Coordinates of C-alpha atoms in Angstrom, one line a residue:
Chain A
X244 CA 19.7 -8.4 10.1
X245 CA 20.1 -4.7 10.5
X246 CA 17.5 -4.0 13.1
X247 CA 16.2 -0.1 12.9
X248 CA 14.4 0.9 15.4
X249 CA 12.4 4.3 15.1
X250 CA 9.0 5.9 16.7
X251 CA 5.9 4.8 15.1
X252 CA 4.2 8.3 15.3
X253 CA 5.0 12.0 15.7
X254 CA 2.3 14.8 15.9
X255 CA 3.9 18.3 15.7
X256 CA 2.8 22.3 15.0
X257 CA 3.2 24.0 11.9
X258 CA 6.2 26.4 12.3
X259 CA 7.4 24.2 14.6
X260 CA 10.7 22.1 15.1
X261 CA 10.7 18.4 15.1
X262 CA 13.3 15.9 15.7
X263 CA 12.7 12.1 14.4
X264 CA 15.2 9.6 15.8
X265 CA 16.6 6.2 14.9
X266 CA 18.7 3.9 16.2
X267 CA 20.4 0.9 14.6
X268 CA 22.8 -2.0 14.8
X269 CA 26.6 -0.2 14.3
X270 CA 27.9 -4.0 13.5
X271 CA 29.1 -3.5 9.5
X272 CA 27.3 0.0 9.3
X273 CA 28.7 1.4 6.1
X274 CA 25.7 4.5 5.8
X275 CA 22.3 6.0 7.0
X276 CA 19.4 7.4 4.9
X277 CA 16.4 9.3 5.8
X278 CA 13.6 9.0 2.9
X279 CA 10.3 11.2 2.8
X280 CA 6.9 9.0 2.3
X281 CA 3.5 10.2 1.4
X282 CA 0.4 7.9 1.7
X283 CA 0.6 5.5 -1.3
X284 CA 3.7 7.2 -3.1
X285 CA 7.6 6.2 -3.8
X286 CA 9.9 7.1 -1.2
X287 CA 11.8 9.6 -2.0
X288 CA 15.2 10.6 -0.8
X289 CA 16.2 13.2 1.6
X290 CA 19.9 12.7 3.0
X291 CA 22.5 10.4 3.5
X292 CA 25.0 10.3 6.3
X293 CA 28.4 8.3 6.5
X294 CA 30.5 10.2 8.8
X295 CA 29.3 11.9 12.1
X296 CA 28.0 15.1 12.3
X297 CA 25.6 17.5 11.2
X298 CA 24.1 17.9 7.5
X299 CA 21.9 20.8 6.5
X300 CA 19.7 21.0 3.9
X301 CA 17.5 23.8 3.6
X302 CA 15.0 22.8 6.6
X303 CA 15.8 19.3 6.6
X304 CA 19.0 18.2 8.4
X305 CA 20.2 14.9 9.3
X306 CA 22.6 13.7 12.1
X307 CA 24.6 10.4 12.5
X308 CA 26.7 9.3 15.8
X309 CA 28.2 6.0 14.6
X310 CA 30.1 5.4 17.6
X311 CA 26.5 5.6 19.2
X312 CA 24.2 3.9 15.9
X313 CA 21.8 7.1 16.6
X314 CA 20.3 9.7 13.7
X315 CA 17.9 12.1 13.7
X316 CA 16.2 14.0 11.3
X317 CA 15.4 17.5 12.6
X318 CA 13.0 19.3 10.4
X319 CA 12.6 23.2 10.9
X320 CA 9.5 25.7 10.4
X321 CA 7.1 23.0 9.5
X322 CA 4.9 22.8 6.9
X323 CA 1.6 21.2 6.4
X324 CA 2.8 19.0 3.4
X325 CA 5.6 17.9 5.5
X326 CA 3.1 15.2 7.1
X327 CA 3.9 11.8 5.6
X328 CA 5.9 8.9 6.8
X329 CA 9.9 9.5 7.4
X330 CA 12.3 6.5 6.8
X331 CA 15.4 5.7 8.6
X332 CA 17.6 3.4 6.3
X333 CA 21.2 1.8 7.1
X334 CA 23.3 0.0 4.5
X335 CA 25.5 -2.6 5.4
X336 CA 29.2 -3.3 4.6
X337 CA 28.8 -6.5 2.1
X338 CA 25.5 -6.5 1.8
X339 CA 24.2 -5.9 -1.5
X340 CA 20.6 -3.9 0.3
X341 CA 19.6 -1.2 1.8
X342 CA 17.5 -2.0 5.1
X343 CA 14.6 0.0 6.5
X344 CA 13.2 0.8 9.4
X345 CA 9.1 0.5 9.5
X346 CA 9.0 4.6 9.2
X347 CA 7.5 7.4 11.4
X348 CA 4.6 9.2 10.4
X349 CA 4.5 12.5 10.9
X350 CA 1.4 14.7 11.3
X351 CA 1.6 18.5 11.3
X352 CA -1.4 20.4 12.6
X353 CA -2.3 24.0 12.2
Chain B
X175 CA 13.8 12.3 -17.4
X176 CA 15.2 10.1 -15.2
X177 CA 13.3 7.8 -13.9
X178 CA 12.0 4.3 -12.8
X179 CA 8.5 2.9 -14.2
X180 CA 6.3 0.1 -12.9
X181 CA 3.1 -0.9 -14.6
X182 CA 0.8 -1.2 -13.5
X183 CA -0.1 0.8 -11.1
X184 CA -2.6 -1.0 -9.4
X185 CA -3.9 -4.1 -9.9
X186 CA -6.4 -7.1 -8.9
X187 CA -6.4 -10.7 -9.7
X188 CA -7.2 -14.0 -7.9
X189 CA -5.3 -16.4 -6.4
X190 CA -3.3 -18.6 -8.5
X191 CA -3.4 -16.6 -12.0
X192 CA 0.1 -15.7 -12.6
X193 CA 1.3 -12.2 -13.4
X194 CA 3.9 -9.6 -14.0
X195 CA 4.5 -6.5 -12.4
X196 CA 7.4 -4.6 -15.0
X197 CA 10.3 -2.3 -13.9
X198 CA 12.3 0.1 -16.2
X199 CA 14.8 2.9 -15.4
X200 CA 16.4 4.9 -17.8
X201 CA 19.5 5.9 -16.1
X202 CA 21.9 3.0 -17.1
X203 CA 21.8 1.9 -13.4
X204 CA 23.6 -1.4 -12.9
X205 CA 21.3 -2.2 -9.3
X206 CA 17.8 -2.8 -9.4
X207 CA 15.4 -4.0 -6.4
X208 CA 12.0 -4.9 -5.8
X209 CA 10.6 -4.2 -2.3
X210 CA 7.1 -4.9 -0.6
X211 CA 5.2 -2.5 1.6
X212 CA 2.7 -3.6 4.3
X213 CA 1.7 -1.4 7.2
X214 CA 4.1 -2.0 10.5
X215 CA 6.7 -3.9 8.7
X216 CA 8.2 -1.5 6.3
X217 CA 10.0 -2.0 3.1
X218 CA 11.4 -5.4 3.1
X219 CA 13.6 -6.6 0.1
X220 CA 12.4 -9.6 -2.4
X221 CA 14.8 -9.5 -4.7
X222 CA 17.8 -7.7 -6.1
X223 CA 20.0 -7.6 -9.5
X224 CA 23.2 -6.3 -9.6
X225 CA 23.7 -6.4 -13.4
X226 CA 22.5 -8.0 -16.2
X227 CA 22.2 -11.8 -15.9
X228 CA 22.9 -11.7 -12.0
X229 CA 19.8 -11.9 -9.3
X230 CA 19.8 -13.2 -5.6
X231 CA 17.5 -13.4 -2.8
X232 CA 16.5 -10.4 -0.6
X233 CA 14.5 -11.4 2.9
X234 CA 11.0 -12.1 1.5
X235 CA 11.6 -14.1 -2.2
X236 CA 9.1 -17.2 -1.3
X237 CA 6.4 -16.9 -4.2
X238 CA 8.3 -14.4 -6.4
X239 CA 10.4 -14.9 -9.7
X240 CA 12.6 -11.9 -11.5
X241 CA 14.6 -12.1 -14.3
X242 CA 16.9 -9.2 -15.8
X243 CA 17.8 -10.0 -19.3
X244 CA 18.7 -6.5 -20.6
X245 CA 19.9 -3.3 -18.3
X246 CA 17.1 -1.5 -18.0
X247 CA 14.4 -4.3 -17.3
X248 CA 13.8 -6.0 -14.2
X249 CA 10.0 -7.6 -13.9
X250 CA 8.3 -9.4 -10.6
X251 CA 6.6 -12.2 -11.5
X252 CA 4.4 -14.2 -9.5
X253 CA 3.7 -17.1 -10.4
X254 CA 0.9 -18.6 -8.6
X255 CA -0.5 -15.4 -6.7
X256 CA -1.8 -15.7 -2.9
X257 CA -3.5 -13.1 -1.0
X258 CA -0.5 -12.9 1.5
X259 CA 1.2 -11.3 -1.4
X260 CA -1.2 -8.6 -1.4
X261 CA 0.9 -5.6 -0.6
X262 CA 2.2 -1.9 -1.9
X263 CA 5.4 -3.1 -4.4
X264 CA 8.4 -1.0 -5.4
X265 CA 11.3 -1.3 -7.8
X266 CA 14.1 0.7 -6.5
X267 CA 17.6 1.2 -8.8
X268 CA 21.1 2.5 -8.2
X269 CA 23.6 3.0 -10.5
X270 CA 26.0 1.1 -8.5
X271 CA 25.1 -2.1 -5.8
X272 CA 25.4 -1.0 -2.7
X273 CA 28.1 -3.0 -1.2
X274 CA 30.8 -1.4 -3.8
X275 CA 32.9 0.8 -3.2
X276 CA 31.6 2.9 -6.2
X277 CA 28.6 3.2 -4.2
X278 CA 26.9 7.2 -4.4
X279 CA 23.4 6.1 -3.3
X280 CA 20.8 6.9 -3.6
X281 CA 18.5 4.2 -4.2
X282 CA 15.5 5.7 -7.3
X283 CA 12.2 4.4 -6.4
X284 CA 9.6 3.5 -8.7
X285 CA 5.3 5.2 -8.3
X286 CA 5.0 1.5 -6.7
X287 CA 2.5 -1.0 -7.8
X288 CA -0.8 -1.9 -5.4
X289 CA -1.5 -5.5 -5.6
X290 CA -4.4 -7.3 -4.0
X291 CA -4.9 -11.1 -4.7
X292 CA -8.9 -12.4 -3.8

């Protein structure tokens, strides 16, 4: 399988910065997601990373080392509605799936 | 809008009546996939479709059935429902399967579907 490993929990300030890593098995690794969670709702997609290096989006950006199988998602002047779980995800080269990792969850307090 | 449906949204039943969770998107995606939730193991796969007519096994397809007759459809039936299937379900499409070449990502997920078997 494509074992991802990631913290289970993260507890951060609002207006802070907060780094999520994830680390994975580089055998075959063809891409990485990072997914946004709320309690009982879809995933829903945040970034997704194939070569190494930094990608900004607004206040989420993601980071890949594939030389290393290590992301992060760094997440900038929280918010309150930023708490919910965040997914790591790799896809693997002839393998018809996307794998996940079991997801941190993030709480922001005031 | 684009998007992917799954009715219902929740449901309860008992063991051993059979049932049908549906799945539609409306984006012409060739990949769909059905996933379970359950709290400290993630999203695991149960089964995918690459296009019409074509389905395989994800990592978790014991007591599940799919079928995808037509593009856009691609239900989860269980047969014979236990209450180790109780979990948080979700169809997720793309419009190309993930081990292609084509392959833009990202992976549409359905409002998910909360299943508990008594």
């Amino acid at each position: 399988g494509q074992n991802i490993d990631q913290p289970t929990e993260m507890t951060a300030t609002e207006g802070a910065i907060v780094q999520i890593n994830c680390t994975y098995q580089t055998s075959g690794f063809n891409g990485l997601f990072w997914y946004q969670q709320h309690a009982g709702e879809a995933p829903t997609f945040l970034s997704y990373n194939v070569l190494d290096g930094l990608e900004e989006k607004g206040r989420f950006s993601s980071f890949l080392s594939r030389s290393k199988g290590y992301s992060y998602l760094l997440l900038k002047e929280l918010q309150m509605k930023d708490s919910a779980s965040y997914l790591c995800a790799a896809l693997k080269g002839g393998y018809q799936k996307v794998t996940f990792g079991t997801g941190t969850k993030l709480q922001v307090i005031p | 809008e684009a998007q992917v449906t799954q009715n219902p949204r929740y449901l309860i039943t008992v063991t051993g009546k059979k049932l049908t969770v549906t799945c539609s998107q409306n984006m012409n995606h060739e990949y769909m996939s059905w996933y379970r939730q359950d709290p400290g193991l993630g999203l695991r796969q149960i089964y995918y479709s690459m296009n019409v007519e074509v389905t395989d096994k994800g990592d978790v397809p014991e007591g599940y059935k799919v079928s995808r007759k037509e593009k856009r459809n691609f239900p989860l039936i269980l047969e014979s429902p236990s209450p180790n299937q109780t979990s948080l379900y979700f169809c997720a499409s793309s419009l190309f399967p993930p081990a292609e070449s084509r392959w833009t990502g990202p992976l549409h997920f359905g409002n998910g579907t909360r299943l508990t078997v008594t």
